[in-house]
Short mmCIF file of C-alpha atoms in Angstrom, two decimals:
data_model
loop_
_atom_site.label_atom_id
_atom_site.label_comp_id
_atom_site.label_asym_id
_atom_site.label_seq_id
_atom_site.Cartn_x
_atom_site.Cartn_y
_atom_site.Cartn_z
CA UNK T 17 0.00 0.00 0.00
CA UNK T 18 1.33 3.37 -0.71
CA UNK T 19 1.83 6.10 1.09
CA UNK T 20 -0.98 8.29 -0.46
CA UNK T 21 -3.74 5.42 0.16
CA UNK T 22 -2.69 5.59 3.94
CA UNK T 23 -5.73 7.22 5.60
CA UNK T 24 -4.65 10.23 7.82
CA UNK T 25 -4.66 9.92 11.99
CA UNK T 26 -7.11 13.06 13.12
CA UNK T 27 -4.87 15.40 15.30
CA UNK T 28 -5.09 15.29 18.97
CA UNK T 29 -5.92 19.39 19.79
CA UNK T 30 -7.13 21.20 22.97
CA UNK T 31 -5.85 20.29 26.32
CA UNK T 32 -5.78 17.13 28.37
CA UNK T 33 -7.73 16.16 30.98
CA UNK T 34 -5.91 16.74 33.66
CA UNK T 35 -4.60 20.08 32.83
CA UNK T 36 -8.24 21.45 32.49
CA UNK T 37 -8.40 19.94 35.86
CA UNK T 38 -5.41 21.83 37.24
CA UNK T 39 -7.09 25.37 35.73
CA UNK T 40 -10.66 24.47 36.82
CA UNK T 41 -9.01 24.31 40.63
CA UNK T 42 -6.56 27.63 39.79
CA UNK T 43 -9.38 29.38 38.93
CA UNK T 44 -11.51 28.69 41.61
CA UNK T 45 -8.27 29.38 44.40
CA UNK T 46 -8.16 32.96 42.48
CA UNK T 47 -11.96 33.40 42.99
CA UNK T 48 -11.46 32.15 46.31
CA UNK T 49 -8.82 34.24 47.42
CA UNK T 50 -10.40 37.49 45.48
CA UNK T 51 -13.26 37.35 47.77
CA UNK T 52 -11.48 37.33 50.86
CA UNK T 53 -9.51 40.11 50.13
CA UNK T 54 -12.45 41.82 48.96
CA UNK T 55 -14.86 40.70 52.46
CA UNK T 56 -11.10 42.02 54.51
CA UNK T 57 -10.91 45.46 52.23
CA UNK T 58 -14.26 46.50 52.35
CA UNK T 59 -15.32 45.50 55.96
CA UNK T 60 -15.47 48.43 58.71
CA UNK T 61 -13.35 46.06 61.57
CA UNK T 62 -13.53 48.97 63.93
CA UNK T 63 -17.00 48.60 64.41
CA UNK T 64 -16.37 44.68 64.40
CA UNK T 65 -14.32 44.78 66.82
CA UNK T 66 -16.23 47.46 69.25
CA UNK T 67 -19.39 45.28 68.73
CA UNK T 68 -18.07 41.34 69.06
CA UNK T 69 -14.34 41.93 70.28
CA UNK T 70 -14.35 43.65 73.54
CA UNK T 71 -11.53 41.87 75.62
CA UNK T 72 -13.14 43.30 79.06
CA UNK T 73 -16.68 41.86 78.79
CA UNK T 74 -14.54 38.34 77.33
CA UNK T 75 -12.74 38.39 81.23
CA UNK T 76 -15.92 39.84 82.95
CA UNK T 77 -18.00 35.82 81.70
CA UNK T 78 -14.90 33.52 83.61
CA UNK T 79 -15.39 31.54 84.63
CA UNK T 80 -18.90 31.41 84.95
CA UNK T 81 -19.53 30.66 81.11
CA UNK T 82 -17.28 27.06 81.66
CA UNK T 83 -18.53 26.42 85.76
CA UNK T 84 -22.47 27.28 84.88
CA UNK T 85 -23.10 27.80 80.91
CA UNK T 86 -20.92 25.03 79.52
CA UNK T 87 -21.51 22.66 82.42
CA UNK T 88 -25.35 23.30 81.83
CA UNK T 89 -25.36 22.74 78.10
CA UNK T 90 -23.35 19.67 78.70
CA UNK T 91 -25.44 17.95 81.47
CA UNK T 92 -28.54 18.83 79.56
CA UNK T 93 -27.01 17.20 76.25
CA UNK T 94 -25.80 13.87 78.00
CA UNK T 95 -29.15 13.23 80.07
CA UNK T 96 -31.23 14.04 76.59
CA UNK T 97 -28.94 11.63 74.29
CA UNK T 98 -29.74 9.08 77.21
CA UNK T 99 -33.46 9.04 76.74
CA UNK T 100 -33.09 9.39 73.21
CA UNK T 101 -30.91 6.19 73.07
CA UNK T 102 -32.90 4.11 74.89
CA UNK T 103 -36.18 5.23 73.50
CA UNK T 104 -34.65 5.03 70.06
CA UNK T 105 -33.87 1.36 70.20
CA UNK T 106 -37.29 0.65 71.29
CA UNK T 107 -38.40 2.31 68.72
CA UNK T 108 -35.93 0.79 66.24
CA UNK T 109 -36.92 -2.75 67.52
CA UNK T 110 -40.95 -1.87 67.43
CA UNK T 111 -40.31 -0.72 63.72
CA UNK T 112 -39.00 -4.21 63.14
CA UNK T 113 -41.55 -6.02 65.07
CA UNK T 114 -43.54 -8.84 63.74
CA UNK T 115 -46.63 -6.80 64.94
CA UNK T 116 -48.38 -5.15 62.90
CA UNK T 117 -49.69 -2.12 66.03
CA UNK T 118 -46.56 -1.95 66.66
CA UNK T 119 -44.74 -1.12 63.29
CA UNK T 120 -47.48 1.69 62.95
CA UNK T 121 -46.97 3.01 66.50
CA UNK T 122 -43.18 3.43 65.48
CA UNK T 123 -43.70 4.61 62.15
CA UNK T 124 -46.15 7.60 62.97
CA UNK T 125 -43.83 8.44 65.57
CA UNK T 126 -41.07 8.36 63.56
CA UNK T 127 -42.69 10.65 60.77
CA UNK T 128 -44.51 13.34 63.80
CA UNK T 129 -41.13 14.20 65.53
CA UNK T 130 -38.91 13.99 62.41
CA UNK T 131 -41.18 16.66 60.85
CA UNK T 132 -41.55 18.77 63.57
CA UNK T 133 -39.23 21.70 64.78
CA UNK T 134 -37.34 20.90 67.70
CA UNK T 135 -38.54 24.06 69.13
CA UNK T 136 -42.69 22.82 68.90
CA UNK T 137 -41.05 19.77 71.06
CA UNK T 138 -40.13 22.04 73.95
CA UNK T 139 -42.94 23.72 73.93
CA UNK T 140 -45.11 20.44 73.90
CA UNK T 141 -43.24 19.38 77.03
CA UNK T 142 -42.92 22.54 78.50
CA UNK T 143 -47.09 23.89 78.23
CA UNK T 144 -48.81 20.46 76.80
CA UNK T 145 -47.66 18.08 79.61
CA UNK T 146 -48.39 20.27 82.48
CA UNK T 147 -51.72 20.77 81.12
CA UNK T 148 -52.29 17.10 80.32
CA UNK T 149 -51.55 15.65 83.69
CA UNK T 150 -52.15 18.61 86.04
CA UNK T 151 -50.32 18.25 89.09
CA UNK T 152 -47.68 15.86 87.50
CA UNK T 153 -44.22 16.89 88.17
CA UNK T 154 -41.28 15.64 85.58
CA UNK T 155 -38.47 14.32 87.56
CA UNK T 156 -35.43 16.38 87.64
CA UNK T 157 -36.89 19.75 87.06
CA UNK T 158 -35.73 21.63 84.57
CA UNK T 159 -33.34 18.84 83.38
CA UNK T 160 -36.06 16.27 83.10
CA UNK T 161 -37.91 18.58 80.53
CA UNK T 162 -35.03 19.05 78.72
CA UNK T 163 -33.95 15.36 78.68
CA UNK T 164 -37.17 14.82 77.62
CA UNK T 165 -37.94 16.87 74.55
CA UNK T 166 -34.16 16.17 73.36
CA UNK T 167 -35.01 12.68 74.02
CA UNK T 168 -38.20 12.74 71.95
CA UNK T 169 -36.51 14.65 69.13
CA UNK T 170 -33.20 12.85 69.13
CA UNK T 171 -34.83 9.23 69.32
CA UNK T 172 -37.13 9.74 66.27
CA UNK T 173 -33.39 10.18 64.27
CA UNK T 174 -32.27 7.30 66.42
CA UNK T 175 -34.40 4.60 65.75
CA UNK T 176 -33.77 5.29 62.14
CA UNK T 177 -30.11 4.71 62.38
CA UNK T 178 -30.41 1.75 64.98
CA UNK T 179 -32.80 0.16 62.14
CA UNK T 180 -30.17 0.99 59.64
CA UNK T 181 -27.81 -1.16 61.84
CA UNK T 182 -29.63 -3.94 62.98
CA UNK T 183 -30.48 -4.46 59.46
CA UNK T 184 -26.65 -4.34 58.23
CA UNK T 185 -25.85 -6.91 60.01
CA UNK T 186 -25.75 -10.83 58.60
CA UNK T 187 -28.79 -12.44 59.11
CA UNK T 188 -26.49 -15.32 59.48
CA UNK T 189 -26.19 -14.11 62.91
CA UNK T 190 -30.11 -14.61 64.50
CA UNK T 191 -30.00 -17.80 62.55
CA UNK T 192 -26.48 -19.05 64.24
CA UNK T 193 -28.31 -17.80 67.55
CA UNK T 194 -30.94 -19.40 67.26
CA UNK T 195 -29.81 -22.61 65.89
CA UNK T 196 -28.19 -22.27 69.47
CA UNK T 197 -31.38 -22.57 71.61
CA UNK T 198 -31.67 -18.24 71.56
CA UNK T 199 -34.91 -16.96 71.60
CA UNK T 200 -35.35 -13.96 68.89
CA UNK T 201 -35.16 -11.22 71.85
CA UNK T 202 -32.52 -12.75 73.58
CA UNK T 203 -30.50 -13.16 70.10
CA UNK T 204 -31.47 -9.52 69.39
CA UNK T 205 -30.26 -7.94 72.84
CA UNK T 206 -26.95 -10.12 73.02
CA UNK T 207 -25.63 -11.13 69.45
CA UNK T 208 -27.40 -8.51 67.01
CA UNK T 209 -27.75 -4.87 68.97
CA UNK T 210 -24.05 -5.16 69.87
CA UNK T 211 -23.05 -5.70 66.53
CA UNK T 212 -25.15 -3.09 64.91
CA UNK T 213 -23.68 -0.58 67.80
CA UNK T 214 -20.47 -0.80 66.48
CA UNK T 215 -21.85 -0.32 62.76
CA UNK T 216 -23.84 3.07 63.85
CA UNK T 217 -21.02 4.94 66.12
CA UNK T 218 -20.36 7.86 63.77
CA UNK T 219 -24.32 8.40 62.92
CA UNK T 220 -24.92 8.52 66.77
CA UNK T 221 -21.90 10.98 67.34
CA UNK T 222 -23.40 13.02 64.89
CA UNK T 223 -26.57 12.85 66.82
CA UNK T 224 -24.87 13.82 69.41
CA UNK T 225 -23.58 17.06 68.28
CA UNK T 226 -26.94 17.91 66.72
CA UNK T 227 -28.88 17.21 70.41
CA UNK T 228 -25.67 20.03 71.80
CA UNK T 229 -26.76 22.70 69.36
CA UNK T 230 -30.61 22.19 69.91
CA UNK T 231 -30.06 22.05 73.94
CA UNK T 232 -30.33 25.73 73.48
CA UNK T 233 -33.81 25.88 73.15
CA UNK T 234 -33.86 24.99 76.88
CA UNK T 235 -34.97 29.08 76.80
CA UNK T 236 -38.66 28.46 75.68
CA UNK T 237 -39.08 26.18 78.89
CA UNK T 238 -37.95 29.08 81.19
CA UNK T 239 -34.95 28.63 83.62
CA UNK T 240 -33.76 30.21 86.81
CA UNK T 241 -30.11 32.27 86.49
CA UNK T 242 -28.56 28.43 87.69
CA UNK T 243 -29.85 26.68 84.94
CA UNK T 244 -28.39 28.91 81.99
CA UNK T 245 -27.04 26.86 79.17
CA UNK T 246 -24.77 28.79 76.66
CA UNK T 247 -26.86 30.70 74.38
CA UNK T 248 -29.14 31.63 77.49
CA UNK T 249 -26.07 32.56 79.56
CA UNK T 250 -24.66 34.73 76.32
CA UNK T 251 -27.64 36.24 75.27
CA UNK T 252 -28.65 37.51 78.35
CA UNK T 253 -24.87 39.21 78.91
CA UNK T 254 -25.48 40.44 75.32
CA UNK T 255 -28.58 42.07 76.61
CA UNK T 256 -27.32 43.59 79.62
CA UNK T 257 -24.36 45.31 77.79
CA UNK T 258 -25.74 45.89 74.86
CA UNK T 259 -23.02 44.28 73.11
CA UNK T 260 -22.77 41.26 71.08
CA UNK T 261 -18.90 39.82 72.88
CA UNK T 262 -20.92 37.11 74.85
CA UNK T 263 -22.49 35.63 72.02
CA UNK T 264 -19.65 35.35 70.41
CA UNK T 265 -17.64 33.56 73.11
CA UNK T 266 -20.63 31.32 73.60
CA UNK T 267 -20.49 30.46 70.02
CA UNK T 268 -16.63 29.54 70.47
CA UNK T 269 -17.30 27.22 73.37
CA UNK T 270 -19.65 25.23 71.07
CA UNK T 271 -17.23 24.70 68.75
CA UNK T 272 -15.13 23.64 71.64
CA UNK T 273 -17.18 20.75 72.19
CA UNK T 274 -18.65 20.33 68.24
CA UNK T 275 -15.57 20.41 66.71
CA UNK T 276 -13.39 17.84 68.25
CA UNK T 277 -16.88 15.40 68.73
CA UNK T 278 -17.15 15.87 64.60
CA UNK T 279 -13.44 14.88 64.06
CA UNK T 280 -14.15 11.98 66.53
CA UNK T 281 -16.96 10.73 63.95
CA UNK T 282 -14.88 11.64 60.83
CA UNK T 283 -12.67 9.00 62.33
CA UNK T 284 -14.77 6.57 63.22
CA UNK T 285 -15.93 6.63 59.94
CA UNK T 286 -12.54 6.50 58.63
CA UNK T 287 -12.07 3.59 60.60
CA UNK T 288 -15.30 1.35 59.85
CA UNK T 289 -14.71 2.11 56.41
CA UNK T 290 -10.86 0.23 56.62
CA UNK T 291 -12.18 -2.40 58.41
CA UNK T 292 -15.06 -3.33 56.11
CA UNK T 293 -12.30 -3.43 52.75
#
């Protein structure tokens, strides 16, 4: 064959892949950086600072915003992510039931306190109950409400991910169980529940910080000056200096506790995900 019948190779123009790649991400650090410099050239820090910056109102909240806010927000977080836990598992395992009452029982309640506003919840516990059993006292006070409607919210998102988990694991499992003389709620409490614990860590940690951030709605139930949590604690300060310092440093001890709790879950993730390959 000679050279002239040789059909001709179409040229290869434009760029590659992976260099529009690398300009795609240059161009967006450029954008990136542009609008900082713009947000740091045009903004009036003076008044910044005078409004959310003032070093003597920062000294003037120790330690009472670690001793009394933090300690509050805390306490009120753990005792709600205790009710929610348990609740949610017997919610989870009611969802899974055999029973037809109830898998509907669990599903409605499921669907009601997913779809409502954590703040409706407070107020259900806070006005509703009192009014429903007059004369009825919650346990703990203040903290009892709170565990409560964090409870109720949190174990509606609970059950979901314990169902999730109980679900993941082998049904090889109940069977081995109960080919051992385990009765299905004996297999489920010792041989599947721990194993789906171990499969829903980082959801629940996640849970966890979500229950911290809506503990501030503790306001709508009314509290005494003891039983401040953070955003109570700051906005009040904010109030009574008519600056906005205190919510700022109750914002930062949040992230304290949000920040190092979502790196605990990134890594729990990581891990689950290695041991899984």
């Amino acid at each position: 064959m000679s050279g002239a019948d040789t059909p001709l190779q179409p040229r290869r123009s434009g760029l590659s892949r992976s260099r529009k790649r690398q300009i795609s991400r240059g161009v967006q650090y450029v954008v990136f950086v542009a609008v900082v410099i713009a947000f740091a050239v045009t903004a009036d820090w003076g008044r910044l600072q005078n409004q959310f910056f003032q070093w003597d109102l920062v000294k003037q909240m120790f330690p009472d915003v670690i001793t009394l806010a933090l300690k509050n927000t805390v306490l009120y977080t753990a005792f709600g992510f205790a009710v929610g836990l348990v609740l949610g598992i017997v919610i989870a395992l009611m969802r899974l039931s055999s029973v037809g009452p109830y898998r509907w029982f669990a599903g409605i309640y499921i669907e009601v306190f997913r779809g409502l506003p954590a703040l409706m919840i407070f107020i259900f516990v806070g006005v509703a109950v009192p009014l429903a059993f007059p004369g009825t006292e919650i346990i703990g006070g203040t903290y009892g409400k709170v565990a409560l409607a964090l409870g109720l919210v949190g174990a509606a998102y609970m059950a979901e991910t314990f169902r999730a988990g109980i679900q993941a694991v082998p049904k090889g499992q109940m069977e081995a169980a109960r080919s051992l003389g385990f009765s299905h709620a004996r297999a489920m409490v010792s041989i599947v529940v721990p194993q789906a614990f171990r499969i829903i860590v980082p959801p629940l940690t996640n849970e966890l910080v979500t229950l911290f951030k809506d503990s501030s709605l503790v306001l709508f139930l009314g509290v005494t000056l003891e039983e401040r949590e953070l955003s109570k604690y700051g906005r009040d300060l904010a109030s009574t200096t008519a600056n906005s310092t205190p919510i700022l440093v109750a914002g930062l001890c949040y992230l304290l506790v949000t920040i190092p709790l979502g790196f605990v879950a990134r890594r729990l993730e990581a891990q689950q995900k290695e041991a899984t390959k």
